[in-house]
PDB file of C-alpha atoms in Angstrom:
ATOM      1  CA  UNK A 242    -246.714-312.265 -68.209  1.00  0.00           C
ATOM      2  CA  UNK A 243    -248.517-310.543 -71.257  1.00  0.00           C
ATOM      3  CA  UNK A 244    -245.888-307.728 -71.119  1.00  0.00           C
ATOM      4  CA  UNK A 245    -243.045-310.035 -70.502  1.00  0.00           C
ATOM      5  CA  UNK A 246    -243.959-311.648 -73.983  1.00  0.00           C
ATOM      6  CA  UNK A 247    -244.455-308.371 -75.682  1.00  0.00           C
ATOM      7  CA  UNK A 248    -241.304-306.986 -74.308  1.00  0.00           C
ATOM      8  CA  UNK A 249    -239.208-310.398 -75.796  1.00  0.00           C
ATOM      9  CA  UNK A 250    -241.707-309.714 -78.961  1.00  0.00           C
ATOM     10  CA  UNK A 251    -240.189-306.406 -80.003  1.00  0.00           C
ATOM     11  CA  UNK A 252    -236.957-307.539 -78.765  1.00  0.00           C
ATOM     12  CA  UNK A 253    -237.227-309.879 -81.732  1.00  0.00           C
ATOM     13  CA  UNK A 254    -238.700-307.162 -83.688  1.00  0.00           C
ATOM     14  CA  UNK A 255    -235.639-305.481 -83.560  1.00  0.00           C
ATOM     15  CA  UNK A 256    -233.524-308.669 -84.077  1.00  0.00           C
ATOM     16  CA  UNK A 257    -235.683-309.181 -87.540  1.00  0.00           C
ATOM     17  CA  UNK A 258    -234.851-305.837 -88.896  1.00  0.00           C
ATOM     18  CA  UNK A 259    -230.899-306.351 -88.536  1.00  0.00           C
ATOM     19  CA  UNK A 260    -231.255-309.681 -89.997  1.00  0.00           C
ATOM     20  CA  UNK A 261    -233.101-309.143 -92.815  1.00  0.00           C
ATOM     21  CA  UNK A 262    -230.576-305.998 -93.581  1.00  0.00           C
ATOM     22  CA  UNK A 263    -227.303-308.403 -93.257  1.00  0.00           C
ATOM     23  CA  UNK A 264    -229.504-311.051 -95.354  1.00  0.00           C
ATOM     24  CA  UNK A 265    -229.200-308.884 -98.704  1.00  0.00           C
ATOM     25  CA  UNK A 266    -232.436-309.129 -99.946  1.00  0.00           C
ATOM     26  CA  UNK A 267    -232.360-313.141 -98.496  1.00  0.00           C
ATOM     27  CA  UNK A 268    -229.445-313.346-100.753  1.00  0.00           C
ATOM     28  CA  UNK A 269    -227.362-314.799 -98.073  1.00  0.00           C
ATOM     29  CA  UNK A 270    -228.693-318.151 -96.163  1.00  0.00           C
ATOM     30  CA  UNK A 271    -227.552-317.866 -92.401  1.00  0.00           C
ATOM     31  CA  UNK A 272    -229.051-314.424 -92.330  1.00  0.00           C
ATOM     32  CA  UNK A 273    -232.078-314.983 -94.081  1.00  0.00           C
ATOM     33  CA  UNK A 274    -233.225-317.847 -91.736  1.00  0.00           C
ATOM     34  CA  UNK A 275    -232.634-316.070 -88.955  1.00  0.00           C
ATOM     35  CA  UNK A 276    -234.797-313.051 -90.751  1.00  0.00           C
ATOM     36  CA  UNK A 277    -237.460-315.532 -90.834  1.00  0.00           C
ATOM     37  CA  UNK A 278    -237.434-317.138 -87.228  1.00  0.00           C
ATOM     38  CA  UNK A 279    -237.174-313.774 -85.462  1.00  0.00           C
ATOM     39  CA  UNK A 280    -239.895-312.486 -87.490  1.00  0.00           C
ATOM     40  CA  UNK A 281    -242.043-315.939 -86.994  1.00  0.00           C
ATOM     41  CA  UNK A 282    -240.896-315.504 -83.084  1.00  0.00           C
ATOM     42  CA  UNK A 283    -242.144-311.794 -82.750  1.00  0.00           C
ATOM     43  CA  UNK A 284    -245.435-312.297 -84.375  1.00  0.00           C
ATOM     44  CA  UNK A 285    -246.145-315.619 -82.398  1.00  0.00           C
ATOM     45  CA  UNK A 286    -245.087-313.949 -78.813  1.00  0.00           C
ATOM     46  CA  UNK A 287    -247.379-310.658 -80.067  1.00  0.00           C
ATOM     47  CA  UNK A 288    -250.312-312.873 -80.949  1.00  0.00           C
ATOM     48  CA  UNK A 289    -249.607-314.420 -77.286  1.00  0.00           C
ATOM     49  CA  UNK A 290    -249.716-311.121 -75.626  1.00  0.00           C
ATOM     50  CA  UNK A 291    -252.813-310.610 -77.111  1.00  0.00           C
ATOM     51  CA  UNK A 292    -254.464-312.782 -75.449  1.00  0.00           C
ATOM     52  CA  UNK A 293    -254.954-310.684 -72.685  1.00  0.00           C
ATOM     53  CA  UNK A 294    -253.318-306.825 -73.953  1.00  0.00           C
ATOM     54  CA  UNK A 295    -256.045-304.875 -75.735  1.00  0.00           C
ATOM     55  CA  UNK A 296    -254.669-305.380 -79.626  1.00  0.00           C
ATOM     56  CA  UNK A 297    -254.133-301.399 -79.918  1.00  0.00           C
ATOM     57  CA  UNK A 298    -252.043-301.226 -76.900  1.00  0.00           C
ATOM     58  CA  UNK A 299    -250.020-304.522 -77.845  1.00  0.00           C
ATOM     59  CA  UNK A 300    -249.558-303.671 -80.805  1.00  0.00           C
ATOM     60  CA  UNK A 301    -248.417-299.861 -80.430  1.00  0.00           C
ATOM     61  CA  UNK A 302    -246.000-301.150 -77.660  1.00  0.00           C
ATOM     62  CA  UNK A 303    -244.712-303.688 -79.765  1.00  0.00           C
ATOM     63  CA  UNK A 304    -244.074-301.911 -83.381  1.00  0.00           C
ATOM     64  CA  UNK A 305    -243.258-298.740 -80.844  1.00  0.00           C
ATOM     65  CA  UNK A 306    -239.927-301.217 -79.269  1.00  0.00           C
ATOM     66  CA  UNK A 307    -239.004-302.316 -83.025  1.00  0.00           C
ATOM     67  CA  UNK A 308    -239.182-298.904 -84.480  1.00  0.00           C
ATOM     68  CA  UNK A 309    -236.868-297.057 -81.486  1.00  0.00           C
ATOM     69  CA  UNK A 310    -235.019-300.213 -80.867  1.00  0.00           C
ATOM     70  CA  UNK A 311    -233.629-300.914 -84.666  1.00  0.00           C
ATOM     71  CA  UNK A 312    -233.359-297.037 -85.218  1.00  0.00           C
ATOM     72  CA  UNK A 313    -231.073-296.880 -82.463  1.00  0.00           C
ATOM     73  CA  UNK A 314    -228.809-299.734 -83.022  1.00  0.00           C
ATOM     74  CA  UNK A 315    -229.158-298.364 -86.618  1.00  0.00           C
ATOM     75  CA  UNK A 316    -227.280-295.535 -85.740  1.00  0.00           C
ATOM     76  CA  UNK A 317    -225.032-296.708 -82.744  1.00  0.00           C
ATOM     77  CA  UNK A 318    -223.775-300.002 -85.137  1.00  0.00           C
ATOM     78  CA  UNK A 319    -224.504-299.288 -88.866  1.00  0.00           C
ATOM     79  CA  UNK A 320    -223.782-295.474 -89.369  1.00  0.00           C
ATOM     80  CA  UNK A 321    -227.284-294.216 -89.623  1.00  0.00           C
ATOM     81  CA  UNK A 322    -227.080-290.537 -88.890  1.00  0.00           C
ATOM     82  CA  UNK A 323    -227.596-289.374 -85.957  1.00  0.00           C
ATOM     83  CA  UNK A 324    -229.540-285.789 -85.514  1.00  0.00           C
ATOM     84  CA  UNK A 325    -231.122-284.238 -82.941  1.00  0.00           C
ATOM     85  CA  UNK A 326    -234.192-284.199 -84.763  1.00  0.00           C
ATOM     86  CA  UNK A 327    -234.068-287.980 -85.009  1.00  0.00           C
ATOM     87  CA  UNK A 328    -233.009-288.724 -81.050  1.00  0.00           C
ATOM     88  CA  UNK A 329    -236.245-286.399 -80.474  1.00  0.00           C
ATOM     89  CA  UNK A 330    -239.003-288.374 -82.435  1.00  0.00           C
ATOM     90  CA  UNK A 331    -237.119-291.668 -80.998  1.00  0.00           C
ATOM     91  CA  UNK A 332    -237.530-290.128 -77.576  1.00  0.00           C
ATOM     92  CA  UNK A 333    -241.933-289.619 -79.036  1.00  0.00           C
ATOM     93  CA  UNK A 334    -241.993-292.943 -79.564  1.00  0.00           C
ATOM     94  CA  UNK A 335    -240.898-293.955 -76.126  1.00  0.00           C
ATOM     95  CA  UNK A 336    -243.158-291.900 -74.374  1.00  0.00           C
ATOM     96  CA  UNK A 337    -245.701-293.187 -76.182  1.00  0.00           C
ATOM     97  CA  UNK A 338    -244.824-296.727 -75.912  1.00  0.00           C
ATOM     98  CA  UNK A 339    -244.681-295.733 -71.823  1.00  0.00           C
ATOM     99  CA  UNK A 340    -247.588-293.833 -71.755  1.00  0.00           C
ATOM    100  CA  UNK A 341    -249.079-296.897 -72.982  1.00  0.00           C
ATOM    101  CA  UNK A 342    -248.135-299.355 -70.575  1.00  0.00           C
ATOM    102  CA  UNK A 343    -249.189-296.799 -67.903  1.00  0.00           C
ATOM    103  CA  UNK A 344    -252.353-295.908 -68.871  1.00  0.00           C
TER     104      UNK A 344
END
C-alpha cells in the first residue's frame, strides 16, 4: 500500500509542477488552487508512505517520479527541447527510482 501512495504522490508531484506553470506566478485563480491542492495532496500521501518506506527511499522515488514525469510532459506538451542528452539523464533517473524499489 506504501508504494501505491507514493506512486499517486509523485503522480501529483507532477500534476503540481504543470499547475503552478499555467498559474503565472498564482496570478491566475483556477490554476493556482489547484497548484496548492496537488502540492498539499503529494506531500500528505509522501508523509503517508513514510510510515512504513525508509524516508531516503520514499523520498528519492517520489522527487525521482516528479522530476522524469514533469520533464517529460514538459517536452511532449509544452515545447521543452528534447535532446538526447536530456532523454538519457531522464532514463538515470528511472533507473534509479527502479533500482530503488528493487533493492
Amino acid at each position: 500500500m506504501a508504494w501505491t501512495l507514493l506512486g499517486i504522490a509523485g503522480l501529483l508531484e507532477i500534476a503540481f509542477a504543470l499547475a503552478m506553470r499555467s498559474s503565472l506566478g498564482f496570478t491566475r485563480l483556477w490554476p493556482s488552487l489547484l497548484t496548492v491542492a496537488t502540492g498539499v495532496s503529494s506531500v500528505v500521501l509522501l508523509s503517508l508512505a513514510l510510515r512504513t518506506l525508509p524516508v531516503g527511499t520514499g523520498y528519492a522515488v517520489w522527487t525521482g517520479i516528479g522530476a522524469a514525469g514533469t520533464a517529460l510532459l514538459g517536452m511532449a506538451l509544452l515545447g521543452d527541447p528534447v535532446a538526447p542528452l536530456r532523454l538519457a539523464c531522464i532514463a538515470l533517473i528511472l533507473a534509479g527510482v527502479i533500482g530503488l524499489k528493487l533493492i
